[in-house]
Amino acid sequence: MLATAIALTIRRGLGPVLHHNAPYLMLWPAIAFSAWYCGPGPGLVSMVMGAAGVWLWIVPTVPLFIDGSAVTNTGVGLAAFLVMSSIIIAMGALARTRELNERALAAEKSEATSKFKAVFNQSTVFAGILALDGTVQEVNRLNLELCGYKTEDVAGKLFWQTPLWGIADDTRKAIRDACDRASSGRSFRRITPYWWADGSEHIADLSVHPILDDHGSVFLIHATGSDVTELKRIEDSYRRLAEALELQVRERTQELEVRNSEVIEQAAMLRSLSQRLLMAQDEERRRVARELHDSAGQIVTALTLSLQTMRQHDGLPPKVSSGVEACDTLLQQLSRDIRTMSYLLHPPMLDEIGLSAALQWYVSGLNERGGLTVSLAMPDNLGRFARGLDLVLFRLIQECLTNVYRHSSSRTATIRIDVRDGRIHLDVADDGRGIAPQKLREIQREGSGVGMQGMRERIRPFNGEMNVLSTAEGTTVKFTFPVPEGEPEADALASGVL
């Protein structure tokens, strides 16, 4: 408004010179000023105020419809003034908007530059901006101060000629090659030594990257580096510790291997001793059975003959005669017990006839004595097995039936023997209360009592396998053996199948 008033005042002062010509001449600069520096709104106000001022103050008042030419001329001038003023206002608004945008961009650029410089200079990680020839243009101040350098020690110098790299020619050459790679658009990274101002050597993780413009061309080089001296120290300590531990583990492993071999050897010796003990036990049973049969049996027979001789004498007192009868009865019982004990220790049928007859006699005796009813299922003509396997199978059945009688509370048991697929199968089952889960797990881990261990030792020389299955409905012990080498299945099983 002030500019418009000044413009009107100046135009009125020029009235004696210009008269009624160009009445709007001085208003256009005022409108341009208002629109440029104040905005479109003040520019429009200035235009309206200027038009009103010219009509009321500069151009004399003329009746609108008296002189048509005067009205026309006045209307054309006003229209031209309004059009030109609108153009000036529009141009001023555009110029003002452009200036405001440029100021905002400049402010944002300045703020971003300030933030970048603050972060750049206060970072403890080395950061540098290099020209394409490798000259250091910018470098963060705080990192240099930590290393003991000043900005002038590095800025303005070729990056590989700065004191950061000491006097190591190979390191300087590597840094120069890195700058050459970055200037051609390729990045570089390397773990390299560098030196502080006090002469101490450190380790840096150095990266050199190209900086591209909007067209993809390299115009600057960015170098960064972080101190990894402590990390490398820890890695070296860890590596030395790992090597020492590896050496100790290797030595310990060798010791364990030696001890393991000793344990294996001792286990083998123990198994051999166990086998010998079992063989000695079986041999002692055979010897005791023979002694009972040959020695005690003969004595009992002699006593029986002597009693029969005494009974042949006439005139024996009744008491003596009854005593002789009682003694004869006891001798017969003793003879049966000796024969049973002898057969249990080592049935002679096993050596003379084979496993089939020995088992039938054994099962028959158990069924006669009562307490346990045993059923036997096997081929009609089960062949004889070589190398003492007959005795092993007999002892396994004895041990299993003993366990059934002692522990299962079952009064029935089933024995099944079969030869098929090149293997001998022996199953002993009962319908008792089963084995407790914890005990069964211990047995399946090859633990438990002497009886189970004894059965495992008996089957080991024949490459046998033992598996114990147990539920609340009963227990089954399964044994399998390969048919002994040189003894085909047809010989082991002469005829018949289950």
Short mmCIF file of C-alpha atoms in Angstrom, two decimals:
data_model
loop_
_atom_site.label_atom_id
_atom_site.label_comp_id
_atom_site.label_asym_id
_atom_site.label_seq_id
_atom_site.Cartn_x
_atom_site.Cartn_y
_atom_site.Cartn_z
CA MET A 1 0.00 0.00 0.00
CA LEU A 2 2.86 2.35 0.79
CA ALA A 3 4.52 1.59 -2.51
CA THR A 4 1.24 2.29 -4.36
CA ALA A 5 0.79 5.58 -2.51
CA ILE A 6 4.34 6.62 -3.37
CA ALA A 7 3.79 5.67 -7.01
CA LEU A 8 0.56 7.71 -7.19
CA THR A 9 2.26 10.70 -5.58
CA ILE A 10 5.14 10.57 -8.06
CA ARG A 11 2.72 10.25 -11.02
CA ARG A 12 0.69 13.21 -9.79
CA GLY A 13 3.92 15.20 -9.46
CA LEU A 14 4.69 14.39 -13.11
CA GLY A 15 1.25 15.68 -14.15
CA PRO A 16 2.55 18.98 -15.66
CA VAL A 17 4.87 16.97 -17.86
CA LEU A 18 2.78 13.93 -18.79
CA HIS A 19 -0.65 15.55 -18.45
CA HIS A 20 -3.18 12.76 -18.98
CA ASN A 21 -0.84 10.43 -20.81
CA ALA A 22 0.31 7.12 -19.26
CA PRO A 23 -1.60 7.55 -16.01
CA TYR A 24 -0.58 4.03 -14.82
CA LEU A 25 3.12 4.29 -15.62
CA MET A 26 4.46 4.57 -12.06
CA LEU A 27 2.07 1.93 -10.66
CA TRP A 28 3.64 -1.05 -12.39
CA PRO A 29 6.94 -0.91 -10.42
CA ALA A 30 4.92 -0.66 -7.20
CA ILE A 31 2.77 -3.64 -8.16
CA ALA A 32 5.84 -5.63 -9.20
CA PHE A 33 7.51 -4.82 -5.86
CA SER A 34 4.40 -5.83 -3.89
CA ALA A 35 3.92 -9.08 -5.81
CA TRP A 36 7.65 -9.99 -5.75
CA TYR A 37 8.44 -9.29 -2.12
CA CYS A 38 5.01 -9.50 -0.43
CA GLY A 39 3.07 -12.02 -2.48
CA PRO A 40 0.08 -12.19 -4.84
CA GLY A 41 -2.39 -10.84 -2.27
CA PRO A 42 -0.57 -7.55 -1.65
CA GLY A 43 0.02 -7.29 -5.40
CA LEU A 44 -3.74 -7.45 -6.11
CA VAL A 45 -4.41 -4.91 -3.36
CA SER A 46 -1.79 -2.63 -4.92
CA MET A 47 -3.38 -3.06 -8.38
CA VAL A 48 -6.91 -2.23 -7.14
CA MET A 49 -5.65 0.68 -5.04
CA GLY A 50 -3.63 2.02 -7.95
CA ALA A 51 -6.56 1.84 -10.40
CA ALA A 52 -8.81 3.61 -7.94
CA GLY A 53 -6.14 6.24 -7.26
CA VAL A 54 -5.67 6.96 -10.98
CA TRP A 55 -9.42 7.37 -11.52
CA LEU A 56 -9.90 9.54 -8.48
CA TRP A 57 -6.66 11.49 -8.32
CA ILE A 58 -4.75 11.42 -11.62
CA VAL A 59 -7.29 11.36 -14.48
CA PRO A 60 -10.04 14.06 -14.26
CA THR A 61 -13.56 12.85 -13.72
CA VAL A 62 -15.35 12.49 -17.12
CA PRO A 63 -19.02 11.54 -17.57
CA LEU A 64 -19.09 7.96 -18.79
CA PHE A 65 -21.55 8.32 -21.71
CA ILE A 66 -21.07 11.90 -22.93
CA ASP A 67 -18.01 11.48 -25.10
CA GLY A 68 -17.77 7.98 -26.44
CA SER A 69 -14.11 8.37 -27.47
CA ALA A 70 -13.07 9.45 -23.98
CA VAL A 71 -14.86 6.53 -22.39
CA THR A 72 -13.26 4.14 -24.87
CA ASN A 73 -9.78 5.51 -24.33
CA THR A 74 -10.18 5.39 -20.57
CA GLY A 75 -11.57 1.85 -20.65
CA VAL A 76 -8.74 0.61 -22.91
CA GLY A 77 -6.11 2.08 -20.61
CA LEU A 78 -7.72 0.51 -17.54
CA ALA A 79 -8.00 -2.86 -19.27
CA ALA A 80 -4.38 -2.69 -20.38
CA PHE A 81 -3.36 -1.72 -16.84
CA LEU A 82 -5.28 -4.66 -15.32
CA VAL A 83 -3.87 -7.14 -17.84
CA MET A 84 -0.29 -5.99 -17.40
CA SER A 85 -0.70 -5.83 -13.63
CA SER A 86 -2.06 -9.40 -13.59
CA ILE A 87 0.92 -10.57 -15.65
CA ILE A 88 3.31 -8.76 -13.34
CA ILE A 89 1.60 -10.25 -10.26
CA ALA A 90 1.76 -13.77 -11.76
CA MET A 91 5.41 -13.39 -12.66
CA GLY A 92 6.14 -12.00 -9.22
CA ALA A 93 4.34 -14.90 -7.55
CA LEU A 94 6.33 -17.41 -9.61
CA ALA A 95 9.56 -15.65 -8.85
CA ARG A 96 8.70 -15.46 -5.16
CA THR A 97 7.78 -19.18 -5.08
CA ARG A 98 11.04 -20.08 -6.82
CA GLU A 99 13.00 -17.94 -4.41
CA LEU A 100 11.25 -19.47 -1.40
CA ASN A 101 11.93 -22.98 -2.74
CA GLU A 102 15.55 -22.13 -3.33
CA ARG A 103 15.81 -20.73 0.18
CA ALA A 104 14.18 -23.88 1.64
CA LEU A 105 16.51 -26.14 -0.37
CA ALA A 106 19.46 -24.05 0.67
CA ALA A 107 18.36 -24.28 4.30
CA GLU A 108 17.87 -28.05 4.05
CA LYS A 109 21.22 -28.40 2.33
CA SER A 110 22.87 -26.33 4.97
CA GLU A 111 21.21 -28.33 7.77
CA ALA A 112 22.10 -31.66 6.12
CA THR A 113 25.66 -30.46 5.59
CA SER A 114 25.89 -29.40 9.21
CA LYS A 115 24.55 -32.75 10.42
CA PHE A 116 26.85 -34.66 8.06
CA LYS A 117 29.86 -32.68 9.22
CA ALA A 118 28.88 -33.19 12.86
CA VAL A 119 28.56 -36.95 12.39
CA PHE A 120 31.57 -37.07 10.08
CA ASN A 121 33.88 -35.20 12.44
CA GLN A 122 32.68 -36.81 15.68
CA SER A 123 32.82 -40.43 14.48
CA THR A 124 35.52 -42.56 16.14
CA VAL A 125 35.69 -44.62 12.95
CA PHE A 126 38.10 -43.26 10.37
CA ALA A 127 36.30 -41.61 7.44
CA GLY A 128 37.83 -39.67 4.59
CA ILE A 129 36.73 -38.08 1.32
CA LEU A 130 39.33 -38.35 -1.42
CA ALA A 131 39.65 -36.85 -4.86
CA LEU A 132 39.96 -39.21 -7.82
CA ASP A 133 43.74 -38.89 -7.69
CA GLY A 134 43.76 -40.00 -4.03
CA THR A 135 44.20 -36.59 -2.42
CA VAL A 136 42.56 -36.35 1.00
CA GLN A 137 39.91 -33.59 0.92
CA GLU A 138 38.05 -34.23 4.14
CA VAL A 139 38.86 -36.41 7.15
CA ASN A 140 37.05 -36.78 10.47
CA ARG A 141 38.82 -34.88 13.16
CA LEU A 142 37.95 -36.99 16.22
CA ASN A 143 39.49 -40.17 14.78
CA LEU A 144 42.67 -38.33 13.94
CA GLU A 145 42.85 -36.93 17.45
CA LEU A 146 42.47 -40.45 18.88
CA CYS A 147 45.40 -41.52 16.75
CA GLY A 148 47.42 -38.48 17.78
CA TYR A 149 47.33 -36.64 14.44
CA LYS A 150 46.09 -33.22 13.36
CA THR A 151 43.97 -32.50 10.32
CA GLU A 152 46.87 -30.83 8.52
CA ASP A 153 48.92 -34.03 8.93
CA VAL A 154 46.55 -35.82 6.57
CA ALA A 155 44.40 -33.34 4.61
CA GLY A 156 45.75 -32.25 1.24
CA LYS A 157 48.09 -35.26 0.94
CA LEU A 158 47.84 -38.35 -1.16
CA PHE A 159 46.11 -40.96 0.96
CA TRP A 160 48.93 -43.52 0.71
CA GLN A 161 51.52 -40.89 1.63
CA THR A 162 49.90 -39.90 4.91
CA PRO A 163 51.69 -40.87 8.16
CA LEU A 164 48.89 -43.36 8.92
CA TRP A 165 50.77 -46.07 7.00
CA GLY A 166 54.18 -45.54 8.57
CA ILE A 167 57.11 -46.54 6.40
CA ALA A 168 55.78 -49.89 5.20
CA ASP A 169 56.16 -49.79 1.40
CA ASP A 170 53.97 -52.81 0.79
CA THR A 171 51.12 -51.24 2.81
CA ARG A 172 51.48 -47.92 0.96
CA LYS A 173 51.43 -49.75 -2.39
CA ALA A 174 48.28 -51.64 -1.35
CA ILE A 175 46.55 -48.36 -0.37
CA ARG A 176 47.50 -46.78 -3.69
CA ASP A 177 46.14 -49.77 -5.59
CA ALA A 178 42.95 -49.48 -3.55
CA CYS A 179 42.52 -45.82 -4.57
CA ASP A 180 43.14 -46.72 -8.22
CA ARG A 181 40.49 -49.46 -8.00
CA ALA A 182 37.98 -47.09 -6.39
CA SER A 183 38.56 -44.38 -9.01
CA SER A 184 37.66 -46.94 -11.67
CA GLY A 185 34.45 -47.92 -9.84
CA ARG A 186 35.61 -50.99 -7.85
CA SER A 187 35.51 -51.32 -4.07
CA PHE A 188 38.37 -52.53 -1.90
CA ARG A 189 38.57 -54.02 1.58
CA ARG A 190 41.55 -55.28 3.55
CA ILE A 191 42.76 -55.93 7.08
CA THR A 192 45.92 -53.85 7.20
CA PRO A 193 48.36 -52.46 9.76
CA TYR A 194 48.52 -48.71 10.46
CA TRP A 195 50.46 -46.54 12.88
CA TRP A 196 49.53 -43.95 15.48
CA ALA A 197 51.48 -40.77 15.98
CA ASP A 198 53.31 -42.32 18.98
CA GLY A 199 54.75 -45.00 16.68
CA SER A 200 52.57 -47.88 17.97
CA GLU A 201 51.32 -50.35 15.39
CA HIS A 202 47.59 -51.14 15.17
CA ILE A 203 45.27 -53.13 12.90
CA ALA A 204 42.48 -51.57 10.81
CA ASP A 205 39.64 -52.97 8.75
CA LEU A 206 40.00 -50.61 5.76
CA SER A 207 37.41 -50.13 2.99
CA VAL A 208 37.72 -47.87 -0.05
CA HIS A 209 34.57 -47.28 -2.11
CA PRO A 210 33.75 -45.12 -5.15
CA ILE A 211 31.13 -42.35 -4.82
CA LEU A 212 28.93 -42.08 -7.89
CA ASP A 213 26.95 -39.12 -9.19
CA ASP A 214 23.42 -39.26 -10.62
CA HIS A 215 24.81 -40.46 -13.94
CA GLY A 216 26.78 -43.34 -12.41
CA SER A 217 30.17 -41.70 -12.84
CA VAL A 218 32.78 -41.74 -10.07
CA PHE A 219 33.48 -38.23 -8.79
CA LEU A 220 34.85 -38.90 -5.29
CA ILE A 221 36.36 -41.73 -3.23
CA HIS A 222 35.18 -42.65 0.26
CA ALA A 223 37.64 -44.34 2.61
CA THR A 224 36.56 -45.83 5.96
CA GLY A 225 38.40 -47.82 8.57
CA SER A 226 37.70 -49.25 12.01
CA ASP A 227 40.31 -50.26 14.57
CA VAL A 228 40.23 -54.03 15.09
CA THR A 229 43.45 -54.30 17.06
CA GLU A 230 41.75 -55.57 20.20
CA LEU A 231 39.58 -57.92 18.16
CA LYS A 232 42.65 -59.35 16.40
CA ARG A 233 44.31 -59.69 19.78
CA ILE A 234 41.32 -61.62 21.09
CA GLU A 235 41.26 -63.75 17.93
CA ASP A 236 44.96 -64.54 18.33
CA SER A 237 44.43 -65.42 21.98
CA TYR A 238 41.45 -67.56 21.06
CA ARG A 239 43.42 -69.28 18.31
CA ARG A 240 46.31 -70.01 20.67
CA LEU A 241 43.84 -71.24 23.28
CA ALA A 242 42.07 -73.40 20.68
CA GLU A 243 45.39 -74.85 19.56
CA ALA A 244 46.36 -75.58 23.16
CA LEU A 245 42.97 -77.15 23.82
CA GLU A 246 43.20 -79.16 20.62
CA LEU A 247 46.62 -80.41 21.69
CA GLN A 248 45.26 -81.33 25.12
CA VAL A 249 42.24 -83.01 23.55
CA ARG A 250 44.52 -84.93 21.21
CA GLU A 251 46.71 -86.04 24.09
CA ARG A 252 43.67 -86.89 26.20
CA THR A 253 42.16 -88.78 23.28
CA GLN A 254 45.33 -90.79 22.89
CA GLU A 255 45.27 -91.57 26.61
CA LEU A 256 41.61 -92.56 26.37
CA GLU A 257 42.35 -94.72 23.33
CA VAL A 258 45.11 -96.46 25.26
CA ARG A 259 42.84 -96.91 28.26
CA ASN A 260 39.99 -97.99 26.02
CA SER A 261 42.20 -100.58 24.38
CA GLU A 262 43.21 -101.75 27.85
CA VAL A 263 39.55 -101.90 28.90
CA ILE A 264 38.68 -103.81 25.72
CA GLU A 265 41.56 -106.17 26.34
CA GLN A 266 40.50 -106.63 29.96
CA ALA A 267 36.88 -107.15 28.84
CA ALA A 268 38.06 -109.77 26.36
CA MET A 269 40.10 -111.42 29.10
CA LEU A 270 37.09 -111.27 31.42
CA ARG A 271 34.86 -112.85 28.78
CA SER A 272 37.48 -115.52 28.17
CA LEU A 273 37.69 -116.15 31.90
CA SER A 274 33.90 -116.25 32.12
CA GLN A 275 33.79 -118.77 29.29
CA ARG A 276 36.41 -120.87 31.01
CA LEU A 277 34.48 -120.72 34.26
CA LEU A 278 31.31 -121.81 32.50
CA MET A 279 33.20 -124.63 30.80
CA ALA A 280 34.76 -125.59 34.12
CA GLN A 281 31.34 -125.46 35.74
CA ASP A 282 29.84 -127.69 33.07
CA GLU A 283 32.81 -130.05 33.33
CA GLU A 284 32.47 -130.15 37.11
CA ARG A 285 28.76 -130.86 36.78
CA ARG A 286 29.55 -133.67 34.37
CA ARG A 287 32.16 -135.08 36.76
CA VAL A 288 29.85 -134.79 39.80
CA ALA A 289 27.01 -136.40 37.82
CA ARG A 290 29.33 -139.25 36.82
CA GLU A 291 30.51 -139.67 40.39
CA LEU A 292 26.95 -139.72 41.68
CA HIS A 293 25.97 -142.22 39.03
CA ASP A 294 29.02 -144.45 39.25
CA SER A 295 30.08 -144.24 42.88
CA ALA A 296 27.03 -143.36 44.96
CA GLY A 297 24.78 -145.29 42.60
CA GLN A 298 26.89 -148.41 42.94
CA ILE A 299 26.87 -148.13 46.75
CA VAL A 300 23.11 -147.77 46.74
CA THR A 301 22.83 -150.77 44.45
CA ALA A 302 25.09 -152.82 46.77
CA LEU A 303 23.00 -151.83 49.77
CA THR A 304 19.84 -152.82 47.89
CA LEU A 305 21.34 -156.24 47.07
CA SER A 306 22.40 -156.70 50.70
CA LEU A 307 18.88 -155.93 51.91
CA GLN A 308 17.43 -158.38 49.40
CA THR A 309 19.83 -161.05 50.74
CA MET A 310 18.72 -160.31 54.28
CA ARG A 311 15.08 -160.67 53.28
CA GLN A 312 15.80 -164.13 51.90
CA HIS A 313 16.72 -165.41 55.38
CA ASP A 314 13.87 -167.17 57.12
CA GLY A 315 13.04 -166.57 60.71
CA LEU A 316 13.80 -162.84 60.81
CA PRO A 317 12.06 -161.10 63.64
CA PRO A 318 9.11 -158.98 62.53
CA LYS A 319 10.80 -155.75 63.63
CA VAL A 320 13.93 -156.57 61.64
CA SER A 321 11.87 -157.54 58.63
CA SER A 322 9.92 -154.27 58.75
CA GLY A 323 13.19 -152.36 59.20
CA VAL A 324 14.64 -154.06 56.14
CA GLU A 325 11.53 -153.08 54.12
CA ALA A 326 11.81 -149.49 55.30
CA CYS A 327 15.49 -149.33 54.41
CA ASP A 328 14.75 -150.77 50.97
CA THR A 329 12.11 -148.11 50.39
CA LEU A 330 14.52 -145.34 51.44
CA LEU A 331 17.24 -146.78 49.23
CA GLN A 332 14.87 -146.78 46.24
CA GLN A 333 14.01 -143.13 46.95
CA LEU A 334 17.69 -142.28 47.36
CA SER A 335 18.47 -144.04 44.07
CA ARG A 336 15.81 -142.01 42.26
CA ASP A 337 17.04 -138.74 43.82
CA ILE A 338 20.66 -139.49 42.91
CA ARG A 339 19.64 -140.37 39.37
CA THR A 340 17.53 -137.17 39.09
CA MET A 341 20.32 -135.01 40.52
CA SER A 342 22.81 -136.64 38.19
CA TYR A 343 20.59 -136.02 35.19
CA LEU A 344 20.00 -132.40 36.20
CA LEU A 345 23.71 -131.78 36.63
CA HIS A 346 24.47 -133.30 33.27
CA PRO A 347 21.96 -135.52 31.51
CA PRO A 348 23.82 -138.39 29.85
CA MET A 349 21.20 -138.43 27.10
CA LEU A 350 22.59 -135.09 25.92
CA ASP A 351 25.89 -136.71 24.99
CA GLU A 352 24.48 -140.07 23.97
CA ILE A 353 21.28 -139.28 22.05
CA GLY A 354 21.07 -135.49 21.72
CA LEU A 355 19.14 -132.42 22.75
CA SER A 356 15.71 -133.66 21.70
CA ALA A 357 15.70 -136.70 24.03
CA ALA A 358 17.31 -134.79 26.90
CA LEU A 359 14.66 -132.06 26.71
CA GLN A 360 11.81 -134.54 26.55
CA TRP A 361 13.16 -136.35 29.63
CA TYR A 362 13.72 -133.00 31.44
CA VAL A 363 10.26 -131.65 30.65
CA SER A 364 8.64 -134.98 31.58
CA GLY A 365 10.38 -134.94 34.96
CA LEU A 366 9.24 -131.36 35.65
CA ASN A 367 5.64 -132.22 34.78
CA GLU A 368 5.74 -135.33 37.02
CA ARG A 369 7.06 -133.44 40.04
CA GLY A 370 4.42 -130.76 39.61
CA GLY A 371 4.76 -127.06 40.49
CA LEU A 372 5.35 -126.10 36.84
CA THR A 373 3.63 -127.44 33.73
CA VAL A 374 5.87 -127.18 30.68
CA SER A 375 4.94 -127.76 27.04
CA LEU A 376 7.65 -128.53 24.47
CA ALA A 377 7.29 -127.79 20.74
CA MET A 378 10.11 -128.75 18.39
CA PRO A 379 10.65 -130.60 15.12
CA ASP A 380 10.16 -134.37 15.23
CA ASN A 381 13.80 -135.09 14.43
CA LEU A 382 15.90 -132.24 15.70
CA GLY A 383 19.46 -132.87 14.65
CA ARG A 384 22.45 -132.62 16.94
CA PHE A 385 24.46 -129.40 16.95
CA ALA A 386 28.22 -129.22 16.89
CA ARG A 387 30.72 -127.62 19.24
CA GLY A 388 28.71 -127.86 22.45
CA LEU A 389 25.68 -125.91 21.25
CA ASP A 390 23.41 -128.72 22.52
CA LEU A 391 24.63 -128.12 26.05
CA VAL A 392 24.24 -124.34 25.72
CA LEU A 393 20.62 -124.67 24.56
CA PHE A 394 19.87 -127.07 27.42
CA ARG A 395 21.42 -124.73 30.02
CA LEU A 396 19.52 -121.74 28.60
CA ILE A 397 16.24 -123.62 28.94
CA GLN A 398 17.17 -124.66 32.50
CA GLU A 399 17.96 -121.04 33.49
CA CYS A 400 14.79 -119.63 31.88
CA LEU A 401 12.55 -122.22 33.56
CA THR A 402 14.27 -121.56 36.89
CA ASN A 403 13.47 -117.83 36.48
CA VAL A 404 9.86 -118.65 35.57
CA TYR A 405 9.48 -120.80 38.70
CA ARG A 406 11.15 -118.26 41.01
CA HIS A 407 9.97 -114.88 39.75
CA SER A 408 6.99 -114.99 37.38
CA SER A 409 4.32 -116.63 39.60
CA SER A 410 3.32 -118.52 36.46
CA ARG A 411 2.62 -122.25 36.66
CA THR A 412 2.87 -122.88 32.94
CA ALA A 413 5.70 -122.40 30.48
CA THR A 414 6.23 -123.06 26.76
CA ILE A 415 9.45 -124.04 25.00
CA ARG A 416 9.71 -123.69 21.21
CA ILE A 417 12.73 -124.72 19.12
CA ASP A 418 12.91 -124.28 15.37
CA VAL A 419 15.53 -124.14 12.64
CA ARG A 420 14.70 -121.88 9.69
CA ASP A 421 16.41 -119.44 7.37
CA GLY A 422 19.82 -120.65 8.45
CA ARG A 423 19.22 -119.81 12.12
CA ILE A 424 18.29 -121.72 15.26
CA HIS A 425 15.38 -120.15 17.17
CA LEU A 426 14.66 -120.86 20.84
CA ASP A 427 11.73 -119.21 22.68
CA VAL A 428 10.81 -119.73 26.34
CA ALA A 429 7.53 -118.06 27.37
CA ASP A 430 5.30 -117.88 30.44
CA ASP A 431 1.96 -116.27 31.31
CA GLY A 432 3.06 -114.69 34.58
CA ARG A 433 3.00 -111.15 35.88
CA GLY A 434 5.83 -109.90 33.65
CA ILE A 435 8.93 -107.91 34.48
CA ALA A 436 8.82 -104.41 35.97
CA PRO A 437 9.58 -101.71 33.32
CA GLN A 438 12.67 -100.43 35.11
CA LYS A 439 14.03 -103.94 35.50
CA LEU A 440 13.22 -104.73 31.85
CA ARG A 441 15.12 -101.63 30.68
CA GLU A 442 18.09 -102.72 32.75
CA ILE A 443 17.95 -106.20 31.19
CA GLN A 444 17.67 -104.76 27.67
CA ARG A 445 20.74 -102.63 28.38
CA GLU A 446 22.55 -105.91 29.09
CA GLY A 447 22.53 -105.42 32.83
CA SER A 448 20.62 -107.19 35.63
CA GLY A 449 21.58 -110.28 37.63
CA VAL A 450 23.98 -113.17 37.39
CA GLY A 451 21.51 -115.44 35.58
CA MET A 452 21.03 -113.02 32.66
CA GLN A 453 24.75 -112.31 32.46
CA GLY A 454 25.46 -116.03 32.50
CA MET A 455 23.07 -116.63 29.58
CA ARG A 456 24.71 -113.83 27.57
CA GLU A 457 28.13 -115.31 28.22
CA ARG A 458 26.90 -118.73 27.09
CA ILE A 459 25.55 -117.45 23.75
CA ARG A 460 28.50 -115.14 22.96
CA PRO A 461 30.89 -117.83 21.57
CA PHE A 462 28.15 -118.99 19.19
CA ASN A 463 27.29 -115.43 17.95
CA GLY A 464 23.89 -115.77 19.54
CA GLU A 465 21.39 -113.03 20.25
CA MET A 466 19.04 -112.68 23.20
CA ASN A 467 15.92 -110.53 23.41
CA VAL A 468 13.60 -110.25 26.42
CA LEU A 469 9.98 -109.20 25.83
CA SER A 470 7.64 -108.67 28.75
CA THR A 471 4.13 -107.34 29.37
CA ALA A 472 1.55 -107.72 32.11
CA GLU A 473 0.40 -110.94 30.33
CA GLY A 474 3.75 -112.68 30.52
CA THR A 475 7.41 -112.78 29.48
CA THR A 476 9.15 -114.29 26.45
CA VAL A 477 12.90 -114.79 26.17
CA LYS A 478 14.05 -115.26 22.55
CA PHE A 479 17.40 -116.69 21.48
CA THR A 480 18.70 -116.97 17.93
CA PHE A 481 21.91 -118.61 16.71
CA PRO A 482 23.34 -119.04 13.25
CA VAL A 483 23.53 -122.68 12.25
CA PRO A 484 27.15 -123.64 13.06
CA GLU A 485 29.49 -123.40 10.09
CA GLY A 486 29.87 -126.66 8.25
CA GLU A 487 26.50 -127.87 9.57
CA PRO A 488 23.79 -127.17 7.00
CA GLU A 489 20.23 -126.60 8.07
CA ALA A 490 19.15 -129.95 6.65
CA ASP A 491 21.52 -131.68 9.08
CA ALA A 492 20.40 -129.56 12.00
CA LEU A 493 16.79 -130.27 11.19
CA ALA A 494 16.67 -133.79 9.84
CA SER A 495 12.99 -133.82 9.10
CA GLY A 496 9.72 -132.14 9.94
CA VAL A 497 8.83 -128.56 10.79
CA LEU A 498 6.84 -126.97 13.56
#
